[in-house]
Each structure stands twice: as C-alpha cells, then as structure tokens.
Short mmCIF file of C-alpha atoms and ligand atoms in Angstrom, two decimals:
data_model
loop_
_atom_site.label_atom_id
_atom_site.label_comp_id
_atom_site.label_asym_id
_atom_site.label_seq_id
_atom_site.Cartn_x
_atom_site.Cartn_y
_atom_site.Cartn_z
CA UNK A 1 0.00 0.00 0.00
CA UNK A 2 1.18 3.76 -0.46
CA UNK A 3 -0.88 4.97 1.94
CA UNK A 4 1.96 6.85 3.66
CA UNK A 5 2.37 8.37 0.41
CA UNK A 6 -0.48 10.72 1.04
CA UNK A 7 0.89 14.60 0.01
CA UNK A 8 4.10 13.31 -1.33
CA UNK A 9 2.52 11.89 -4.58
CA UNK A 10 0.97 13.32 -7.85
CA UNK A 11 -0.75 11.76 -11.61
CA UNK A 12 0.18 13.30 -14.31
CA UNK A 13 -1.40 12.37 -17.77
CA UNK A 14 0.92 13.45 -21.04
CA UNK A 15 -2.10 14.09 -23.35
CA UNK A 16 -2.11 13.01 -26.62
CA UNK A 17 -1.45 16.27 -28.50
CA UNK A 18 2.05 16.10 -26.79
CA UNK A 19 2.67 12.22 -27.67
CA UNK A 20 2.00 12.93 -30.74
CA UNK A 21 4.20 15.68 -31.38
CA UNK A 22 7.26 14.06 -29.83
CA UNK A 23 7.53 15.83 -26.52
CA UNK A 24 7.38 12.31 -24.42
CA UNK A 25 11.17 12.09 -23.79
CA UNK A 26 11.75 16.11 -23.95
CA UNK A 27 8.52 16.70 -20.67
CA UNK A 28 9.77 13.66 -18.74
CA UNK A 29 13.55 15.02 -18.89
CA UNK A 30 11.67 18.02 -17.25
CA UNK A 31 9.65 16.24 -14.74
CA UNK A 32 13.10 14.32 -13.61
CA UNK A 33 14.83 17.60 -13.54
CA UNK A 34 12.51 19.12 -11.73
CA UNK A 35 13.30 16.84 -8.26
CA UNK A 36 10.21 14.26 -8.54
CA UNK A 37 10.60 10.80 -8.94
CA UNK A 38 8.66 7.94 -11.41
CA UNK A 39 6.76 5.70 -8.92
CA UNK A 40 4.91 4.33 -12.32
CA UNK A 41 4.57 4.78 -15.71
CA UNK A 42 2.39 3.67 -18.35
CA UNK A 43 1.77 4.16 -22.09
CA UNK A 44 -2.47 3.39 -22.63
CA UNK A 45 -5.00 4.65 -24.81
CA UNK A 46 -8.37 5.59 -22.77
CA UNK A 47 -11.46 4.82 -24.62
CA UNK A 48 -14.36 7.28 -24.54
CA UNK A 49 -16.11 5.28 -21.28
CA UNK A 50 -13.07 5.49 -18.98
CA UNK A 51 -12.33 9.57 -20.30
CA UNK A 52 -15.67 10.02 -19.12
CA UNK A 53 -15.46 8.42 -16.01
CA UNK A 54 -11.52 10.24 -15.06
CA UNK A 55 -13.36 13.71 -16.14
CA UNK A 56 -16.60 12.73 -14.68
CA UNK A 57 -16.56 16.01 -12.54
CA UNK A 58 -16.60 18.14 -15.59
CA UNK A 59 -19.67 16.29 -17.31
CA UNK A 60 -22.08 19.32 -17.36
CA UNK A 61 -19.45 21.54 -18.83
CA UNK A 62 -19.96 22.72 -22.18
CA UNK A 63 -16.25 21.26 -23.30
CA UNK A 64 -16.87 17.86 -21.34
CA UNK A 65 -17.95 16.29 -25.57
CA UNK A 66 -14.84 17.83 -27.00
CA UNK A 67 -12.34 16.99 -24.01
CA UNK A 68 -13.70 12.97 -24.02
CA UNK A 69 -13.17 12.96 -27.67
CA UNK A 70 -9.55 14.84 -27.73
CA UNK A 71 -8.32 12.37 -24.64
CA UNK A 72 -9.52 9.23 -26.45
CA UNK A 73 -7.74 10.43 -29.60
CA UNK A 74 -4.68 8.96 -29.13
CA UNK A 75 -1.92 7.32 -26.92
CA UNK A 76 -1.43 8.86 -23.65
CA UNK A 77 1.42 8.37 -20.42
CA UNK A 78 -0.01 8.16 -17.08
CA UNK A 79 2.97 8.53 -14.47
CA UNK A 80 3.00 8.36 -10.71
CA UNK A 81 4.93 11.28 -9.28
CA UNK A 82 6.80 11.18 -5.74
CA UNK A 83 8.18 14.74 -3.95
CA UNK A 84 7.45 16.82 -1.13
CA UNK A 85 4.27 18.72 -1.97
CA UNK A 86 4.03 16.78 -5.44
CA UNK A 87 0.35 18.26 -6.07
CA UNK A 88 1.31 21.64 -5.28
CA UNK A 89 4.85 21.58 -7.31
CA UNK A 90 3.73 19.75 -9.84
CA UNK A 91 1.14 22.57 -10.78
CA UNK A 92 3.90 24.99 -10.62
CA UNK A 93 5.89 23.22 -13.15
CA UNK A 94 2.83 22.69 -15.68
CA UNK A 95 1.89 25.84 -15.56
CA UNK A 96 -1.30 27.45 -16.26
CA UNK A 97 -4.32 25.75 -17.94
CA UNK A 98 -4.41 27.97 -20.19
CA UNK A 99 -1.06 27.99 -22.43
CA UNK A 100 -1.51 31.57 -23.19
CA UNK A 101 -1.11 32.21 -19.10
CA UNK A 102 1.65 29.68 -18.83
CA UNK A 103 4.70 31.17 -17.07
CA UNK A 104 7.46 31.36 -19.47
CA UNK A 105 9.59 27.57 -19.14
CA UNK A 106 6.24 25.61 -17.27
CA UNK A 107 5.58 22.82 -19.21
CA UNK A 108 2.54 24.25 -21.02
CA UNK A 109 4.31 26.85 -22.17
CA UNK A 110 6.77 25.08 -23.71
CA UNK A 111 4.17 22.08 -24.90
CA UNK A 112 1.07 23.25 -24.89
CA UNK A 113 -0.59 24.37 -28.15
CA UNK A 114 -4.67 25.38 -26.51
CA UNK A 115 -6.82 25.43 -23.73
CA UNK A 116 -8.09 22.10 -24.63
CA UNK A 117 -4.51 20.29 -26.36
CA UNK A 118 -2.99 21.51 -22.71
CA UNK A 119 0.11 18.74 -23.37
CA UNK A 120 -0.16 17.46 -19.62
CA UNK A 121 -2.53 16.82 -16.70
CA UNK A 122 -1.81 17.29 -13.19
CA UNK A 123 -3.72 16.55 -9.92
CA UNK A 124 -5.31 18.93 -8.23
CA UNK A 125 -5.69 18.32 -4.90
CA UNK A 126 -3.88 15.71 -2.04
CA UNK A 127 -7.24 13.45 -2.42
CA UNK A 128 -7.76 13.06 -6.18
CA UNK A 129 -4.04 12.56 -6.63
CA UNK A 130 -4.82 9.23 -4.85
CA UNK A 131 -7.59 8.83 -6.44
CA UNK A 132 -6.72 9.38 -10.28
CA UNK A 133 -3.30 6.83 -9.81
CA UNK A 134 -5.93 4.14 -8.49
CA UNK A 135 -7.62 4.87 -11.74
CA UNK A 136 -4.19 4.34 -13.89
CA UNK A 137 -2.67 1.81 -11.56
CA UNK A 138 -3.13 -1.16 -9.18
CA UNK A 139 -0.85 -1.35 -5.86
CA UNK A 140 1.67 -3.97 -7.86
CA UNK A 141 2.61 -1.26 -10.16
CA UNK A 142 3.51 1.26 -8.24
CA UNK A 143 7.08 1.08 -7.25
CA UNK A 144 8.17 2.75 -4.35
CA UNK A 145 11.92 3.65 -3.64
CA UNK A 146 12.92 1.65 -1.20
P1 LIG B 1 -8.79 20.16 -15.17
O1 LIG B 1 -9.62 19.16 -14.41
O2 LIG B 1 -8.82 21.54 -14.61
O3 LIG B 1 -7.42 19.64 -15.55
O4 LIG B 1 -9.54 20.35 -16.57
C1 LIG B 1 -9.59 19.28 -17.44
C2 LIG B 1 -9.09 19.67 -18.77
O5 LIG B 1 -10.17 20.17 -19.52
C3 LIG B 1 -8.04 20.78 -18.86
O6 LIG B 1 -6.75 20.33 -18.58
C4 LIG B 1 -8.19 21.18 -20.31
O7 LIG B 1 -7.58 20.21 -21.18
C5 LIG B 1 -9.69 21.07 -20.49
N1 LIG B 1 -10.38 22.35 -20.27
C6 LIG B 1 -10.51 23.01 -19.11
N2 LIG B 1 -11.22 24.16 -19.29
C7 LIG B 1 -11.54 24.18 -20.61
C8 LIG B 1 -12.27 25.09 -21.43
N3 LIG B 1 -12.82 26.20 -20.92
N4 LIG B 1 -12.38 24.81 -22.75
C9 LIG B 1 -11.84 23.67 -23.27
N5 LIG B 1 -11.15 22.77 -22.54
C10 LIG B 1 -10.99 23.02 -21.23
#
C-alpha cells in the first residue's frame, strides 16, 4: 500500500497532443529535472467510457464532448509522481491551464498548443491525486523507492 504516500505523490497524464508531437522524452527530462521521482509509468490509450469516467466532474461543462473525444484520440502516459508537496509543485511546473497564461519555461508553455490540447494533466488536490493513480494503476505497479 502507499498509503503513507499521502501529500508526497501526484498523476500526471501526457495528453495526446504532446505524444504525438514528440515531446514524451523532452517533458519527462523536465519532470526528472525538476526533483520528482517515477513511482509508475504507463503508455495506454483511454477509450471514450473510462475519459468520461476520469473527467466525470466536468460532465455538465460545455467542453466535457470535446475533451472525451480529444483524450480518447490517441496514446497517452499516465505517471506516478513522488516529492514533497508533489500536487502543489507539480502545478507549478505545468503551468497554467491555459497555455496563453503559462509562465514562461512551465511545461505548457513550452508544450502546450490550446486550452483544450494543454500537453499534460496534473492533480489537483492531495485526495484526487490518490484517487486518479488508483484509476491508472493497481498497488503492484507502483514502485516505491525503497
Ligand atoms: P482540469 O480538471 O482543470 O485539468 O480540466 C480538465 C481539462 O479540460 C483541462 O486540462 C483542459 O484540457 C480542459 N479544459 C478546461 N477548461 C476548458 C475550457 N474552458 N475549454 C476547453 N477545454 C478546457
């Protein structure tokens, strides 16, 4: 179990605008660089049922149609992050939702090419972060550091 993990873990999705182009190798290299650690690490497609369920909360917005069918569109890389105040950090480095507001260097900035084709996903709070690697991951997966 990674229960103990609680506040020092975070999911991160690389969407499939950013597969796509490349920028796999180039965001991880950033991630690394950055201080957190891989705990897990998957390449996976999501069909339209499970984008619906992961975005569930969203499901009355008027981009929920557009977001299920971008997110299924391709191959994405779900990752299990591991620092001190991964949630928080990890938002840092991503950057804005919006590329346009991205501080110059985040991740989005670099990566991201719209609102929607945002390059990368990151959790927003302590309790979804558990929550959305139990939706990527079972416990034999994960790989703790020692
Ligand atoms: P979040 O749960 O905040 O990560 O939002 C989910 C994702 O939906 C974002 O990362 C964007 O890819 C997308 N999104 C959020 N707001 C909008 C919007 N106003 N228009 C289109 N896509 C959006």
């Amino acid at each position: 179990m990674i229960d103990h993990m609680f506040g020092k873990i975070t999911l991160s999705i690389i969407k499939p605008d950013a597969v796509k182009k490349g920028y796999v190798v180039p965001i991880l290299s950033q991630i690394v660089q950055s201080g957190f650690h891989i705990l897990a690490i998957k390449m996976t497609e999501l069909s339209k049922q499970s984008a619906k369920k992961f975005y569930s909360e969203h499901k009355k917005k008027s981009f929920f149609e557009s977001l299920i069918t971008f997110m299924s569109s391709g191959p994405i890389v779900s990752i299990i992050l591991e620092k001190e105040n991964a949630v928080k950090d990890f938002r840092i480095l991503i950057g804005d939702t919006n590329p346009i507001h991205a501080k110059k260097g985040t991740i989005r900035n670099l990566y991201a090419s719209s609102l929607e084709k945002n390059a990368i996903h990151g959790s927003d709070s302590n309790q979804n972060a558990f929550k959305e690697c139990f939706f990527y991951f079972s416990n034999r997966e994960i790989f703790l550091k020692s």
